[in-house]
PDB file of N, CA and C in Angstrom:
ATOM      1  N   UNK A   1     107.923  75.560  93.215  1.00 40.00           N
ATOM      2  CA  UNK A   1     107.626  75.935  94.584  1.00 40.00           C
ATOM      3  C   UNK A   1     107.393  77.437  94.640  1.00 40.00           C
ATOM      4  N   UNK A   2     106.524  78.161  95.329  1.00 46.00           N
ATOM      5  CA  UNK A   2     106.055  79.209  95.215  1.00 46.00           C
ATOM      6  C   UNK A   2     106.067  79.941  96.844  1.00 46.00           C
ATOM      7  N   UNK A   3     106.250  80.875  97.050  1.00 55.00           N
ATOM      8  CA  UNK A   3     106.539  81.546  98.464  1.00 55.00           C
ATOM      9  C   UNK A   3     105.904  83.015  98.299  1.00 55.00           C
ATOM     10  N   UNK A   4     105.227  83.048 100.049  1.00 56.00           N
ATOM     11  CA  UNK A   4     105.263  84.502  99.364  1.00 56.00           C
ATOM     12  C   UNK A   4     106.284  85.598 100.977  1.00 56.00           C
ATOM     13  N   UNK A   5     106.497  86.389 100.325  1.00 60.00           N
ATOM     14  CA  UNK A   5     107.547  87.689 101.264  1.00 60.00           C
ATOM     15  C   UNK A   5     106.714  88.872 101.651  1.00 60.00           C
ATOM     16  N   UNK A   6     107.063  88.366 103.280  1.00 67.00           N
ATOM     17  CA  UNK A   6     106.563  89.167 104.044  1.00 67.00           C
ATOM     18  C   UNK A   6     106.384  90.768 103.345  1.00 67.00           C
ATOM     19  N   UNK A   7     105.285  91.759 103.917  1.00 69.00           N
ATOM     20  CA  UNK A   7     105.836  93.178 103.280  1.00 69.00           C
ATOM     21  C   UNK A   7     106.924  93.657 104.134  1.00 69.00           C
ATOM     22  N   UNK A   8     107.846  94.059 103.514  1.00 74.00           N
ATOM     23  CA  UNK A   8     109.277  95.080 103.909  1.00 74.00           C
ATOM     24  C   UNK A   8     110.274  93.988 104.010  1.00 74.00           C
ATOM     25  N   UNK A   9     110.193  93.089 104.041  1.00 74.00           N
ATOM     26  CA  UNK A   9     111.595  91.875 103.707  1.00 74.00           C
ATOM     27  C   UNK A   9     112.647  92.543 102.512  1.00 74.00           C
ATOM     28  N   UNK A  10     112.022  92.538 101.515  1.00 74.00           N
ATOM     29  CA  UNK A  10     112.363  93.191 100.302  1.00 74.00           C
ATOM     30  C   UNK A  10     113.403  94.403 100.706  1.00 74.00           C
ATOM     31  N   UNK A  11     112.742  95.112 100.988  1.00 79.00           N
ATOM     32  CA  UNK A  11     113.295  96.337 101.309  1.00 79.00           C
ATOM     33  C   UNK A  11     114.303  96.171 102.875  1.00 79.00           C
ATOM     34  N   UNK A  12     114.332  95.277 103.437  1.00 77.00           N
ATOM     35  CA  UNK A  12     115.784  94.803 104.862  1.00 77.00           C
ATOM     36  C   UNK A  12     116.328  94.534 103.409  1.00 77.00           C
ATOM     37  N   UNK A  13     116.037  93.683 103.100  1.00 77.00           N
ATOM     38  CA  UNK A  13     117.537  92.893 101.949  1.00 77.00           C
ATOM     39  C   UNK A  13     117.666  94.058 101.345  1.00 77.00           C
ATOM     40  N   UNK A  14     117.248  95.065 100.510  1.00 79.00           N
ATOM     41  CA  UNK A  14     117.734  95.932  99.579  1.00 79.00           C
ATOM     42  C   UNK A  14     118.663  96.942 100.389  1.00 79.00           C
ATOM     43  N   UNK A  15     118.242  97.135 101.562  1.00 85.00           N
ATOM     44  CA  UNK A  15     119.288  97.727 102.310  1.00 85.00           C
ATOM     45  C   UNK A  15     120.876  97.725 102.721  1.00 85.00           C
ATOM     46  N   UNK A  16     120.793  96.235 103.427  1.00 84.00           N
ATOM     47  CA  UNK A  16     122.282  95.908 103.662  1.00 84.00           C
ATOM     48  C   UNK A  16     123.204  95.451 102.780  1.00 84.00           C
ATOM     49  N   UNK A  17     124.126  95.061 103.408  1.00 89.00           N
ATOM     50  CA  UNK A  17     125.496  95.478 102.208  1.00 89.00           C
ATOM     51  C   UNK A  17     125.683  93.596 101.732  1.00 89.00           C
ATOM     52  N   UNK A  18     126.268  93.528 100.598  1.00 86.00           N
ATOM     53  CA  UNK A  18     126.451  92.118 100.556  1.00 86.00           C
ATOM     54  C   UNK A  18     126.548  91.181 101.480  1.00 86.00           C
ATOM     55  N   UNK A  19     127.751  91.622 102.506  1.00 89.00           N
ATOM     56  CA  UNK A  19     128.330  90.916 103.590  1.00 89.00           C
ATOM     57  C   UNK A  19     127.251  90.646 104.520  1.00 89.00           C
ATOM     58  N   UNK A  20     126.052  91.456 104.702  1.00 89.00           N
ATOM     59  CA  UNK A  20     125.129  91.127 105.575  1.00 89.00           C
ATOM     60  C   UNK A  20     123.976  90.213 105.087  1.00 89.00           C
ATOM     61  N   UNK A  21     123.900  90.242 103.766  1.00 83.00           N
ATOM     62  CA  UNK A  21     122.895  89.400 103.231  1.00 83.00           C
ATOM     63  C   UNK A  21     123.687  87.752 103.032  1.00 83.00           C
ATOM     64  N   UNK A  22     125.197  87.770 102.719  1.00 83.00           N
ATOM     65  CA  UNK A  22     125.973  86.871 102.515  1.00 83.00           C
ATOM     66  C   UNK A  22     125.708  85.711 103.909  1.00 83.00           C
ATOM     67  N   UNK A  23     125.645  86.483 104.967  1.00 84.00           N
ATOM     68  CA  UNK A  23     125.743  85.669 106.392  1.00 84.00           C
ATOM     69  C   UNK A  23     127.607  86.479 107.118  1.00 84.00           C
ATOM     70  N   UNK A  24     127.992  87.067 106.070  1.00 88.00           N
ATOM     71  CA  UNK A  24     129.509  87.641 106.909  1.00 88.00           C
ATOM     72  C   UNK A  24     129.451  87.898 107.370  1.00 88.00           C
ATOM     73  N   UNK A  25     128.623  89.011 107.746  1.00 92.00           N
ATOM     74  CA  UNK A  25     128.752  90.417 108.658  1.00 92.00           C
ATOM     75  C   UNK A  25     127.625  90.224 109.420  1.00 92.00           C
ATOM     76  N   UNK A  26     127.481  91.365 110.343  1.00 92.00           N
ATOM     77  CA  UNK A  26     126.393  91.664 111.366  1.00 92.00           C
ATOM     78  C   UNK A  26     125.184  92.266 110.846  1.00 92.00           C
ATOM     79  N   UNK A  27     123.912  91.674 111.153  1.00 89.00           N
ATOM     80  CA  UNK A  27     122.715  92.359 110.369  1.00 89.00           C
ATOM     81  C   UNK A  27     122.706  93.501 110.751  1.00 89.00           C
ATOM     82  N   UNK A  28     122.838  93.691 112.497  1.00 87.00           N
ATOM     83  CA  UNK A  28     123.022  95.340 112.740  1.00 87.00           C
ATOM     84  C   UNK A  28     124.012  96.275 113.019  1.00 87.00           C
ATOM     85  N   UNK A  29     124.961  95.995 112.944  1.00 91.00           N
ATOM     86  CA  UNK A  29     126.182  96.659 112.848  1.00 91.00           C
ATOM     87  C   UNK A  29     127.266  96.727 111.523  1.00 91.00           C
ATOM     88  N   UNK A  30     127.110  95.625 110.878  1.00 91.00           N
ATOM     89  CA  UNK A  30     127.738  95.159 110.209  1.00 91.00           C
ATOM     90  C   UNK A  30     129.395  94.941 109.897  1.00 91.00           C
ATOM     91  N   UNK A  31     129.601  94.495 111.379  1.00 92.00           N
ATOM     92  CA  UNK A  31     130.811  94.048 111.519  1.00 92.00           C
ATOM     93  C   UNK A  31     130.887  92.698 111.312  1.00 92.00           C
ATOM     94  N   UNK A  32     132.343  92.096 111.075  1.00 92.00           N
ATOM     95  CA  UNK A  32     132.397  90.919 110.515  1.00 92.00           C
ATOM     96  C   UNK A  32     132.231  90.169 111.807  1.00 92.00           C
ATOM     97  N   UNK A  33     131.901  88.749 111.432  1.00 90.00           N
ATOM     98  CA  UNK A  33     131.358  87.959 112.204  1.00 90.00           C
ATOM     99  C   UNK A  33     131.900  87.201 113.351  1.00 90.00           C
ATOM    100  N   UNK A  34     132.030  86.881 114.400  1.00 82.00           N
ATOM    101  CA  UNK A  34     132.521  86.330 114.991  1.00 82.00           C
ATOM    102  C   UNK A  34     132.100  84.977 115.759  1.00 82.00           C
ATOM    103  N   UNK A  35     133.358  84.335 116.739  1.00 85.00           N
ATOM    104  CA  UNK A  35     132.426  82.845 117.000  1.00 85.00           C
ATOM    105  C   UNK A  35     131.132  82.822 117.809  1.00 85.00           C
ATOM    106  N   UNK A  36     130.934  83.755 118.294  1.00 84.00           N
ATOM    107  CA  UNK A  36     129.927  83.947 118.959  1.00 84.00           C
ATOM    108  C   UNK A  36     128.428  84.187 118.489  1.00 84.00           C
ATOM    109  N   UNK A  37     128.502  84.469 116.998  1.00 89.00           N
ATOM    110  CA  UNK A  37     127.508  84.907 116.053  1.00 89.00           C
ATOM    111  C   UNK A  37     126.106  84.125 116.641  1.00 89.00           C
ATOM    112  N   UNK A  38     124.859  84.681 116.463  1.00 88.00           N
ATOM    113  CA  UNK A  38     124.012  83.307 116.031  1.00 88.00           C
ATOM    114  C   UNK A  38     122.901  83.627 114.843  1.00 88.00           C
ATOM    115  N   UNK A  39     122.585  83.039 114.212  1.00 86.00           N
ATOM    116  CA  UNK A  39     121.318  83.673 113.151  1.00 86.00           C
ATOM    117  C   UNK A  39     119.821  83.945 114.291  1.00 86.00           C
ATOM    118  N   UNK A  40     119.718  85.486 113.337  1.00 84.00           N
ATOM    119  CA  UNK A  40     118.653  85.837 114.223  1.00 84.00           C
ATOM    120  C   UNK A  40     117.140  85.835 113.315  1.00 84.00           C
ATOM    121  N   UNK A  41     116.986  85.626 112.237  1.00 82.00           N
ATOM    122  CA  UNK A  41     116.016  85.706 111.352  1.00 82.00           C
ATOM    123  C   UNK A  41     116.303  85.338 109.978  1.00 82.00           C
ATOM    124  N   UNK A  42     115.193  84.573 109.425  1.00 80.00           N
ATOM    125  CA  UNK A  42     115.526  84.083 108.361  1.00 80.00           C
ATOM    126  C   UNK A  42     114.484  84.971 107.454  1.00 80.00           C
ATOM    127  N   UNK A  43     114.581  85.606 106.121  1.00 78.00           N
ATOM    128  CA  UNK A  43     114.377  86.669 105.318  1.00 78.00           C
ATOM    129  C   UNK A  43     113.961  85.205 103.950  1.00 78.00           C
ATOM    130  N   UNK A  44     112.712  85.145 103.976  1.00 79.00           N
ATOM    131  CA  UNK A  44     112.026  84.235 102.813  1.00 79.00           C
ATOM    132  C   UNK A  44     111.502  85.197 101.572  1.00 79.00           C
ATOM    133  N   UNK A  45     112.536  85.515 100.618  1.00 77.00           N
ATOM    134  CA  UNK A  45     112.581  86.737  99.687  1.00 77.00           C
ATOM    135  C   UNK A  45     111.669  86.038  98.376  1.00 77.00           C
ATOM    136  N   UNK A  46     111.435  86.222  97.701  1.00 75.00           N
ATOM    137  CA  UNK A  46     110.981  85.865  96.427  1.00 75.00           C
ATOM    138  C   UNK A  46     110.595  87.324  95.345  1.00 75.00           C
ATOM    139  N   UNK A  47     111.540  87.041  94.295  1.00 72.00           N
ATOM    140  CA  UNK A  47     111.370  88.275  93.185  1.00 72.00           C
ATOM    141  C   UNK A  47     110.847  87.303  92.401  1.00 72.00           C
ATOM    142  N   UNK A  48     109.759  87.586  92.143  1.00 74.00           N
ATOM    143  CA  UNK A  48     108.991  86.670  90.776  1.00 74.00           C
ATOM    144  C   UNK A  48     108.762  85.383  90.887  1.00 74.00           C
ATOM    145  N   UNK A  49     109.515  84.838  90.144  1.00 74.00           N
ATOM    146  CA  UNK A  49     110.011  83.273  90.849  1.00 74.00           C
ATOM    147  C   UNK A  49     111.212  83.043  91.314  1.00 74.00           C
ATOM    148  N   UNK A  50     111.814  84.121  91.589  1.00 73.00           N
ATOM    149  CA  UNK A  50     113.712  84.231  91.819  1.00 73.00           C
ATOM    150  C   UNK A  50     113.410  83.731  93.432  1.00 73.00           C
ATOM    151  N   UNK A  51     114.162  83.248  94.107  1.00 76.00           N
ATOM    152  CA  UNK A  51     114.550  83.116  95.276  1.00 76.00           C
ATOM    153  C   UNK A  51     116.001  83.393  95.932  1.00 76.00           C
ATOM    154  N   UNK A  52     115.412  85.181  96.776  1.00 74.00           N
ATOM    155  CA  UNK A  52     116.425  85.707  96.994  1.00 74.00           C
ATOM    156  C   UNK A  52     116.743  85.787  98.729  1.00 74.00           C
ATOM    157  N   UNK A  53     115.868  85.125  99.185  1.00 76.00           N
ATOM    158  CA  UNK A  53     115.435  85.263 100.660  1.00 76.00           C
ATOM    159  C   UNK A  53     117.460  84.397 101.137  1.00 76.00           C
ATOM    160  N   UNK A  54     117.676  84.788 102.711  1.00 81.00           N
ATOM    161  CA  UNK A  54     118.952  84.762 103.455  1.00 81.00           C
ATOM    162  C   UNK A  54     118.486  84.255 105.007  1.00 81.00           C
ATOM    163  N   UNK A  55     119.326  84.184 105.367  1.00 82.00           N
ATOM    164  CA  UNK A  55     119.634  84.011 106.927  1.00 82.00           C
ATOM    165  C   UNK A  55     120.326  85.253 107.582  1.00 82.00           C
ATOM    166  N   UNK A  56     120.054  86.241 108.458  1.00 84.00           N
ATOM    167  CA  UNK A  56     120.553  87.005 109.117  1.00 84.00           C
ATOM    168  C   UNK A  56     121.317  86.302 110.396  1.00 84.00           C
ATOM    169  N   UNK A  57     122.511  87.016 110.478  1.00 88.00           N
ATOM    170  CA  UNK A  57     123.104  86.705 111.692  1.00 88.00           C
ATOM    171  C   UNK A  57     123.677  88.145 112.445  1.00 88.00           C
ATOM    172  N   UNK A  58     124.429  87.884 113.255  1.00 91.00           N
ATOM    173  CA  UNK A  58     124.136  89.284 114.608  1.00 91.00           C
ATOM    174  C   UNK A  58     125.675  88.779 114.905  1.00 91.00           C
ATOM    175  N   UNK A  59     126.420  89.635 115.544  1.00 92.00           N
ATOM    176  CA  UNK A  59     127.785  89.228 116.436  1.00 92.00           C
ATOM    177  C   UNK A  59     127.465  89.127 117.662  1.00 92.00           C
ATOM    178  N   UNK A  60     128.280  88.892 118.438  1.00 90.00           N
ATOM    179  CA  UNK A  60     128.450  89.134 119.798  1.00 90.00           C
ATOM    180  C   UNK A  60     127.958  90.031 120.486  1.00 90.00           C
ATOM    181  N   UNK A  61     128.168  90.920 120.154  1.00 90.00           N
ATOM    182  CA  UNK A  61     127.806  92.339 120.843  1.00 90.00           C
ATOM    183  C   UNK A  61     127.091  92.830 120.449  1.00 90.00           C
ATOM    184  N   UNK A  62     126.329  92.501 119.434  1.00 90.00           N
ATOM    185  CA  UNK A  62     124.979  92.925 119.129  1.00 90.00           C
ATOM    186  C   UNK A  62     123.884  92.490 119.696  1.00 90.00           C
ATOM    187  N   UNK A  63     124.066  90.773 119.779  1.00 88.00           N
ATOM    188  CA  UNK A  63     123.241  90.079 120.434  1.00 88.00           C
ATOM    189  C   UNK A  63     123.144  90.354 122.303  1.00 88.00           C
ATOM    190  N   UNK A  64     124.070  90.534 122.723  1.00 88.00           N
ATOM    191  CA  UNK A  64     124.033  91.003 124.328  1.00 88.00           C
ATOM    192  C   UNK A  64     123.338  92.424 124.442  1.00 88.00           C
ATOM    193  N   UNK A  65     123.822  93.507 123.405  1.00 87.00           N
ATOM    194  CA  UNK A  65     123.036  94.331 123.297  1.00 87.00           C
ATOM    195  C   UNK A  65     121.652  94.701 123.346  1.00 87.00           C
ATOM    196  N   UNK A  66     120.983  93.527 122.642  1.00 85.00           N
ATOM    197  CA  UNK A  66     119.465  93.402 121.966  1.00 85.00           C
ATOM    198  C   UNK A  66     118.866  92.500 123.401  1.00 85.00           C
ATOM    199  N   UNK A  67     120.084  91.906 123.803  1.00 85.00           N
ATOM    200  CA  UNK A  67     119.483  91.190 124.713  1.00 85.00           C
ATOM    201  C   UNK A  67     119.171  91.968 126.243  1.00 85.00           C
ATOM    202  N   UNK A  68     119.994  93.055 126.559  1.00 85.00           N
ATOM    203  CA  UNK A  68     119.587  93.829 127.097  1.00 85.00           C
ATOM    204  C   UNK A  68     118.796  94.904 126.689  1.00 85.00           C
ATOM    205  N   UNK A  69     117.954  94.841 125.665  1.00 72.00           N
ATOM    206  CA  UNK A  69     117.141  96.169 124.966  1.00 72.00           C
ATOM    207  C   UNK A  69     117.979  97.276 124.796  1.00 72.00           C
ATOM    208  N   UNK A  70     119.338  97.259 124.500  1.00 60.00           N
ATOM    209  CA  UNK A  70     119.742  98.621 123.660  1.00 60.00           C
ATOM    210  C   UNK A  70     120.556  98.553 122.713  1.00 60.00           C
ATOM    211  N   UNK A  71     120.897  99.447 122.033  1.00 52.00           N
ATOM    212  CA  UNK A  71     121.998  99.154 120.654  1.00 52.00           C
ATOM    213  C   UNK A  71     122.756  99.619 120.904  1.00 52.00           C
ATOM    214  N   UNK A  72     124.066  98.958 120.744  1.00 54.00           N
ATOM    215  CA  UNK A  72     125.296  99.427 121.031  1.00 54.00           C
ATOM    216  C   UNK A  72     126.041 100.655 120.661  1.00 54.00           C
ATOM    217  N   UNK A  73     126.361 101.758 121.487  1.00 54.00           N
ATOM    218  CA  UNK A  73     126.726 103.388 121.154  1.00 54.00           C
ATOM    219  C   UNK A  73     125.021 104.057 121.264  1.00 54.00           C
ATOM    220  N   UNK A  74     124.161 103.563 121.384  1.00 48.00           N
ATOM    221  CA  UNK A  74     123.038 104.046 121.475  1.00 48.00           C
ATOM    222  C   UNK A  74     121.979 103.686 122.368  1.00 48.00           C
ATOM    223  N   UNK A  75     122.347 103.607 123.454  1.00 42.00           N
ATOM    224  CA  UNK A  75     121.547 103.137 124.753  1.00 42.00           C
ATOM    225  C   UNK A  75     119.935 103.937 124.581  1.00 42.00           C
ATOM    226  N   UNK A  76     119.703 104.550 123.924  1.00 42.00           N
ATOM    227  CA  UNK A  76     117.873 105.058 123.887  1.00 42.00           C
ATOM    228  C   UNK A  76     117.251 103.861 122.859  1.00 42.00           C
ATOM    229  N   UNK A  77     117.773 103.441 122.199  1.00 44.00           N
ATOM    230  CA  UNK A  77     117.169 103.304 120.670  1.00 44.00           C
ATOM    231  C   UNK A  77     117.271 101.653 120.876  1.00 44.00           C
ATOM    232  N   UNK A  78     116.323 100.760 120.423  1.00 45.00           N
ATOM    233  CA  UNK A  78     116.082  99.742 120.485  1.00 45.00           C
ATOM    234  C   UNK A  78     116.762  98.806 119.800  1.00 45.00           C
ATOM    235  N   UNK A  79     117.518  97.807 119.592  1.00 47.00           N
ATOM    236  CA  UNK A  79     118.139  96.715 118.337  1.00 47.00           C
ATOM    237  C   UNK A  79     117.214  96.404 117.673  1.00 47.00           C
ATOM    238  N   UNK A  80     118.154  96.681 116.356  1.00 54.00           N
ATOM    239  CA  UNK A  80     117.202  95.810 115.171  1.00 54.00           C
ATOM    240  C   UNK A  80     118.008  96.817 114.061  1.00 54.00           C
ATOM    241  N   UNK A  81     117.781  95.661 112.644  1.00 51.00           N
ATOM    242  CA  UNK A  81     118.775  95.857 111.511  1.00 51.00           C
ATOM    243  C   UNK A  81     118.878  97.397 110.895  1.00 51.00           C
ATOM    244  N   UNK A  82     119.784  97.935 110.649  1.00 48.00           N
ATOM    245  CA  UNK A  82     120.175  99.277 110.361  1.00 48.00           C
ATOM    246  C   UNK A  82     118.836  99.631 108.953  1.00 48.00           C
TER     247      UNK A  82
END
């Protein structure tokens, strides 16, 4: 099976920390997860033939955040992954 990755996917995943690529943590904050979580994007990775692609998920307060257009501690600046 063969896929191909978006440009800059690569480079979200090379960024965040295990816990965020794992599904633990918050894609944009990266606090640990809570019940409220929901997955916000799915990351279809492919190194070669490796398949490294994830599921992003968001907490609580990230998602109310984004959902009102701002990032949390940073009311100018738009949500979306660190």
């Amino acid at each position: 099976m063969s896929g191909v990755t978006k440009p800059g996917d690569l480079e979200i995943l090379l960024q965040m920390t295990e816990g965020q690529r794992r599904g633990w943590a918050c894609a944009w904050c990266g606090e640990e997860l809570d019940s409220g979580a929901e997955d916000i994007r799915r990351l279809e990775v492919y190194q070669g033939v490796h398949y490294v692609g994830t599921t992003l998920s968001a907490c609580s307060r990230c998602l109310t955040a984004a959902r009102t257009k701002r990032t949390p501690g940073r009311p100018s600046e738009g949500a979306g992954p660190k």
